[in-house]
Amino acid sequence: MSLARRHKERILAAQSAASAPDGGAAAAPAATLPAGAAKPSQADIAARQIGLRLTHDLRRLKEIRSIDMKIAAKREMIPEYREWIRGLLQADAGVGTGLAAEVLPTMMVWCIDIGEYHAGLDLAEFALRHHVAMPARYQRDAATIIVEEIADAALKVQGLGESFSPDILVRVDDLTAHLDLHDQVRAKLMKAIGIEHLRDSEEMEATAALPRLQAALTSLNEAQRLNARVGVKDKIKRAAKLQAAALAALAPTDESGGASDQGADA
């Protein structure tokens, strides 16, 4: 894509979103122009084109069976939408209407799918701020998708004995903490956060480990409270055991081997 085309798409995306009723927070179906209606603007034409591109790409993805190949295809497709997305973010006025309104929430999900979590969360922040409706095919609202998809990705990695970025998990929590979610979904996120705190604490000395262990216990206990079947009981026991060991290691001792009694006779 040439620089001129990139600039044009950014401008047209911004114009399309800004001209939509209420910023296009709720995706409305594209209307058919009546006879004699005014000629569509360049922004309208660009919105239709980006919507048609998305329709084509979704059809292509539907024909791919392999998950790995779907992810590879999404990674290939996403750059074609970047300038449109940048235009929407710069205008900060919603997502437009019709099929074009599905572009940003779809890219949010695709970024999460391919592991570009921070990029996905940038779009999530925008989507939540503008109350952007998710396309019907996702069957969940934006907040639920953000929390559940990233938590599931983290738990999958952690299940393999590897670490998942705590910055991403904390950002998800900060972004959605005030929102109404199913307890089972929130519990997954709390579990993932607790596991990362526990993992970090195991590589620290007692002084540094204690606050991390307390954070792990707080998150893991919250996960357990939200969903008794979330599977954190062993993690809680492990964190409590390490916490007790760290406290014991930091407890003052009497090097003489006797009781230190300030009131003893000389």
Short mmCIF file of C-alpha atoms in Angstrom, two decimals:
data_model
loop_
_atom_site.label_atom_id
_atom_site.label_comp_id
_atom_site.label_asym_id
_atom_site.label_seq_id
_atom_site.Cartn_x
_atom_site.Cartn_y
_atom_site.Cartn_z
CA MET A 1 0.00 0.00 0.00
CA SER A 2 1.46 3.37 -1.04
CA LEU A 3 1.92 6.23 1.42
CA ALA A 4 -0.69 8.26 -0.46
CA ARG A 5 -3.24 5.45 -0.20
CA ARG A 6 -2.48 4.98 3.48
CA HIS A 7 -3.06 8.66 4.16
CA LYS A 8 -6.27 8.65 2.13
CA GLU A 9 -7.67 5.63 3.97
CA ARG A 10 -6.94 7.22 7.36
CA ILE A 11 -8.75 10.42 6.36
CA LEU A 12 -11.73 8.60 4.86
CA ALA A 13 -12.08 6.32 7.89
CA ALA A 14 -12.13 9.32 10.17
CA GLN A 15 -14.71 11.07 7.99
CA SER A 16 -16.87 7.97 7.78
CA ALA A 17 -16.95 7.49 11.55
CA ALA A 18 -17.48 11.17 12.29
CA SER A 19 -20.42 11.43 9.87
CA ALA A 20 -22.25 8.37 11.26
CA PRO A 21 -25.14 8.91 13.70
CA ASP A 22 -23.79 8.75 17.28
CA GLY A 23 -20.44 7.74 15.85
CA GLY A 24 -21.92 4.47 14.68
CA ALA A 25 -21.59 2.79 18.07
CA ALA A 26 -24.23 0.27 17.06
CA ALA A 27 -23.60 -1.23 13.66
CA ALA A 28 -26.59 -0.49 11.46
CA PRO A 29 -27.21 -2.20 8.10
CA ALA A 30 -26.15 -0.28 5.06
CA ALA A 31 -29.09 1.51 3.47
CA THR A 32 -29.96 1.36 -0.20
CA LEU A 33 -29.98 4.79 -1.77
CA PRO A 34 -33.38 5.79 -3.18
CA ALA A 35 -33.70 7.06 -6.74
CA GLY A 36 -32.52 10.63 -7.06
CA ALA A 37 -30.57 10.55 -3.82
CA ALA A 38 -27.36 12.51 -3.48
CA LYS A 39 -24.20 10.90 -4.79
CA PRO A 40 -22.30 9.05 -2.01
CA SER A 41 -19.22 10.79 -0.67
CA GLN A 42 -15.71 9.42 -0.92
CA ALA A 43 -15.97 8.47 2.74
CA ASP A 44 -19.15 6.48 2.04
CA ILE A 45 -17.49 4.71 -0.87
CA ALA A 46 -14.40 3.92 1.21
CA ALA A 47 -16.58 2.54 4.01
CA ARG A 48 -18.37 0.28 1.53
CA GLN A 49 -15.05 -0.92 0.11
CA ILE A 50 -13.57 -1.74 3.52
CA GLY A 51 -16.77 -3.58 4.40
CA LEU A 52 -16.58 -5.62 1.20
CA ARG A 53 -12.93 -6.43 1.91
CA LEU A 54 -13.89 -7.73 5.34
CA THR A 55 -16.70 -9.82 3.85
CA HIS A 56 -14.24 -11.35 1.38
CA ASP A 57 -11.66 -12.11 4.08
CA LEU A 58 -14.24 -13.64 6.40
CA ARG A 59 -15.41 -15.89 3.58
CA ARG A 60 -11.82 -16.92 2.93
CA LEU A 61 -11.26 -17.72 6.62
CA LYS A 62 -14.42 -19.81 6.73
CA GLU A 63 -12.98 -22.02 4.00
CA ILE A 64 -9.79 -22.72 6.02
CA ARG A 65 -9.99 -25.67 8.40
CA SER A 66 -6.62 -25.54 10.15
CA ILE A 67 -6.39 -23.21 13.16
CA ASP A 68 -2.71 -22.55 12.42
CA MET A 69 -3.54 -21.66 8.83
CA LYS A 70 -6.38 -19.37 9.97
CA ILE A 71 -3.95 -17.54 12.25
CA ALA A 72 -1.42 -17.22 9.43
CA ALA A 73 -4.14 -15.85 7.15
CA LYS A 74 -5.24 -13.29 9.75
CA ARG A 75 -1.64 -12.17 10.19
CA GLU A 76 -1.49 -11.64 6.43
CA MET A 77 -4.84 -9.81 6.28
CA ILE A 78 -4.51 -7.40 9.20
CA PRO A 79 -2.09 -4.92 7.52
CA GLU A 80 -4.75 -4.18 4.89
CA TYR A 81 -6.96 -2.68 7.60
CA ARG A 82 -4.35 -0.79 9.60
CA GLU A 83 -4.78 2.61 7.97
CA TRP A 84 -8.55 2.44 8.30
CA ILE A 85 -8.15 1.57 11.98
CA ARG A 86 -5.66 4.41 12.52
CA GLY A 87 -8.15 6.82 11.01
CA LEU A 88 -10.85 5.64 13.40
CA LEU A 89 -8.52 5.91 16.39
CA GLN A 90 -7.41 9.41 15.42
CA ALA A 91 -10.98 10.63 14.93
CA ASP A 92 -12.05 8.96 18.20
CA ALA A 93 -15.69 9.25 17.12
CA GLY A 94 -16.88 5.66 16.85
CA VAL A 95 -16.67 3.07 14.09
CA GLY A 96 -19.19 4.18 11.48
CA THR A 97 -22.15 2.12 10.32
CA GLY A 98 -22.92 -0.88 8.16
CA LEU A 99 -20.27 -3.50 7.43
CA ALA A 100 -17.51 -0.95 8.01
CA ALA A 101 -18.55 -0.81 11.68
CA GLU A 102 -17.47 -4.44 12.05
CA VAL A 103 -13.87 -3.77 11.01
CA LEU A 104 -12.48 -2.46 14.30
CA PRO A 105 -14.03 -5.07 16.62
CA THR A 106 -13.03 -7.81 14.20
CA MET A 107 -9.43 -6.57 14.10
CA MET A 108 -9.46 -6.47 17.90
CA VAL A 109 -10.26 -10.18 17.98
CA TRP A 110 -7.80 -11.03 15.21
CA CYS A 111 -4.96 -9.23 17.02
CA ILE A 112 -5.68 -11.34 20.10
CA ASP A 113 -5.86 -14.48 17.95
CA ILE A 114 -2.39 -13.90 16.48
CA GLY A 115 -0.84 -12.92 19.82
CA GLU A 116 -0.58 -9.15 19.24
CA TYR A 117 -2.16 -8.53 22.61
CA HIS A 118 -1.19 -4.91 23.19
CA ALA A 119 -2.50 -3.95 19.74
CA GLY A 120 -5.71 -5.81 20.50
CA LEU A 121 -6.05 -4.04 23.85
CA ASP A 122 -5.56 -0.65 22.20
CA LEU A 123 -8.60 -1.45 20.07
CA ALA A 124 -10.43 -2.90 23.06
CA GLU A 125 -9.98 0.34 24.99
CA PHE A 126 -11.51 2.24 22.08
CA ALA A 127 -14.34 -0.28 21.68
CA LEU A 128 -15.29 -0.13 25.35
CA ARG A 129 -15.12 3.66 25.46
CA HIS A 130 -17.44 3.99 22.46
CA HIS A 131 -19.68 1.05 23.41
CA VAL A 132 -18.94 -0.62 20.09
CA ALA A 133 -21.22 -3.57 19.36
CA MET A 134 -19.52 -6.85 18.48
CA PRO A 135 -20.55 -8.54 15.23
CA ALA A 136 -23.27 -11.13 15.90
CA ARG A 137 -20.97 -14.00 14.92
CA TYR A 138 -18.98 -13.59 18.15
CA GLN A 139 -22.02 -14.11 20.41
CA ARG A 140 -20.33 -12.21 23.27
CA ASP A 141 -19.77 -8.58 24.16
CA ALA A 142 -16.40 -6.90 23.81
CA ALA A 143 -15.46 -7.06 27.49
CA THR A 144 -16.19 -10.77 27.75
CA ILE A 145 -14.17 -11.53 24.62
CA ILE A 146 -11.20 -9.49 25.82
CA VAL A 147 -11.05 -11.13 29.24
CA GLU A 148 -11.87 -14.69 28.20
CA GLU A 149 -9.68 -14.90 25.10
CA ILE A 150 -6.59 -13.44 26.74
CA ALA A 151 -7.10 -15.40 29.96
CA ASP A 152 -7.48 -18.62 27.97
CA ALA A 153 -4.32 -17.83 26.01
CA ALA A 154 -2.43 -17.19 29.26
CA LEU A 155 -3.67 -20.37 30.94
CA LYS A 156 -2.71 -22.41 27.88
CA VAL A 157 0.85 -21.07 27.98
CA GLN A 158 1.06 -21.47 31.76
CA GLY A 159 -0.17 -25.04 31.45
CA LEU A 160 2.94 -25.74 29.39
CA GLY A 161 5.12 -24.42 32.21
CA GLU A 162 5.86 -21.12 30.48
CA SER A 163 5.29 -17.52 31.49
CA PHE A 164 2.68 -15.15 30.07
CA SER A 165 3.25 -11.40 30.17
CA PRO A 166 1.90 -10.09 33.51
CA ASP A 167 1.72 -6.59 31.99
CA ILE A 168 -0.90 -7.80 29.53
CA LEU A 169 -2.93 -9.56 32.22
CA VAL A 170 -2.84 -6.53 34.52
CA ARG A 171 -3.84 -4.27 31.63
CA VAL A 172 -6.85 -6.50 30.90
CA ASP A 173 -7.82 -6.37 34.57
CA ASP A 174 -7.47 -2.59 34.75
CA LEU A 175 -9.50 -2.18 31.56
CA THR A 176 -12.40 -4.37 32.65
CA ALA A 177 -12.43 -4.37 36.46
CA HIS A 178 -15.47 -2.07 36.62
CA LEU A 179 -17.49 -4.02 34.05
CA ASP A 180 -20.17 -6.64 34.65
CA LEU A 181 -18.86 -10.07 33.57
CA HIS A 182 -19.82 -13.65 34.28
CA ASP A 183 -17.97 -14.87 37.39
CA GLN A 184 -16.50 -17.86 35.53
CA VAL A 185 -14.89 -15.53 32.98
CA ARG A 186 -13.43 -13.20 35.60
CA ALA A 187 -12.17 -16.22 37.56
CA LYS A 188 -10.02 -17.32 34.61
CA LEU A 189 -8.29 -13.94 34.55
CA MET A 190 -7.72 -13.96 38.32
CA LYS A 191 -6.26 -17.46 38.05
CA ALA A 192 -3.87 -16.44 35.28
CA ILE A 193 -2.73 -13.35 37.22
CA GLY A 194 -2.25 -15.39 40.41
CA ILE A 195 -0.19 -18.02 38.59
CA GLU A 196 2.14 -15.35 37.19
CA HIS A 197 2.64 -13.79 40.64
CA LEU A 198 3.34 -17.21 42.11
CA ARG A 199 5.76 -18.08 39.31
CA ASP A 200 7.70 -14.85 39.79
CA SER A 201 7.88 -15.28 43.57
CA GLU A 202 9.55 -18.68 43.25
CA GLU A 203 12.59 -17.02 41.69
CA MET A 204 12.95 -14.32 44.35
CA GLU A 205 14.58 -14.06 47.75
CA ALA A 206 12.28 -13.99 50.78
CA THR A 207 12.06 -10.19 51.14
CA ALA A 208 11.09 -9.61 47.52
CA ALA A 209 8.92 -12.72 47.35
CA LEU A 210 6.54 -11.83 50.18
CA PRO A 211 4.56 -9.06 48.44
CA ARG A 212 4.39 -11.13 45.26
CA LEU A 213 3.12 -14.15 47.20
CA GLN A 214 0.49 -12.02 48.89
CA ALA A 215 -0.61 -10.76 45.46
CA ALA A 216 -0.74 -14.36 44.22
CA LEU A 217 -2.91 -15.42 47.15
CA THR A 218 -5.23 -12.46 46.67
CA SER A 219 -5.78 -13.26 42.98
CA LEU A 220 -6.02 -17.03 43.44
CA ASN A 221 -8.45 -16.74 46.36
CA GLU A 222 -10.59 -14.37 44.31
CA ALA A 223 -10.60 -16.86 41.43
CA GLN A 224 -11.69 -19.59 43.85
CA ARG A 225 -14.42 -17.36 45.27
CA LEU A 226 -15.78 -16.58 41.83
CA ASN A 227 -15.69 -20.17 40.59
CA ALA A 228 -15.11 -23.07 42.94
CA ARG A 229 -14.18 -25.27 39.97
CA VAL A 230 -11.58 -22.97 38.48
CA GLY A 231 -8.76 -25.27 39.65
CA VAL A 232 -6.57 -23.14 41.91
CA LYS A 233 -6.61 -25.03 45.23
CA ASP A 234 -3.16 -26.54 44.71
CA LYS A 235 -1.81 -23.13 43.70
CA ILE A 236 -3.23 -21.56 46.85
CA LYS A 237 -1.62 -24.23 49.01
CA ARG A 238 1.69 -23.74 47.22
CA ALA A 239 1.58 -19.95 47.66
CA ALA A 240 0.66 -20.27 51.35
CA LYS A 241 3.52 -22.73 51.92
CA LEU A 242 6.03 -20.44 50.23
CA GLN A 243 4.70 -17.46 52.18
CA ALA A 244 5.17 -19.30 55.48
CA ALA A 245 8.70 -20.30 54.48
CA ALA A 246 9.58 -16.73 53.51
CA LEU A 247 8.26 -15.37 56.80
CA ALA A 248 10.25 -17.98 58.72
CA ALA A 249 13.40 -17.08 56.82
CA LEU A 250 12.97 -13.43 57.75
CA ALA A 251 12.12 -14.03 61.43
CA PRO A 252 14.77 -12.74 63.87
CA THR A 253 16.81 -15.44 65.58
CA ASP A 254 18.89 -15.55 68.81
CA GLU A 255 22.42 -16.28 67.58
CA SER A 256 23.57 -17.27 71.13
CA GLY A 257 21.09 -20.13 71.10
CA GLY A 258 19.37 -18.90 74.26
CA ALA A 259 16.33 -16.74 74.90
CA SER A 260 16.96 -13.03 74.51
CA ASP A 261 15.43 -11.74 77.76
CA GLN A 262 16.08 -8.05 78.33
CA GLY A 263 15.04 -8.45 82.01
CA ALA A 264 17.50 -11.28 82.87
CA ASP A 265 19.99 -10.77 85.73
CA ALA A 266 23.54 -9.86 84.79
#
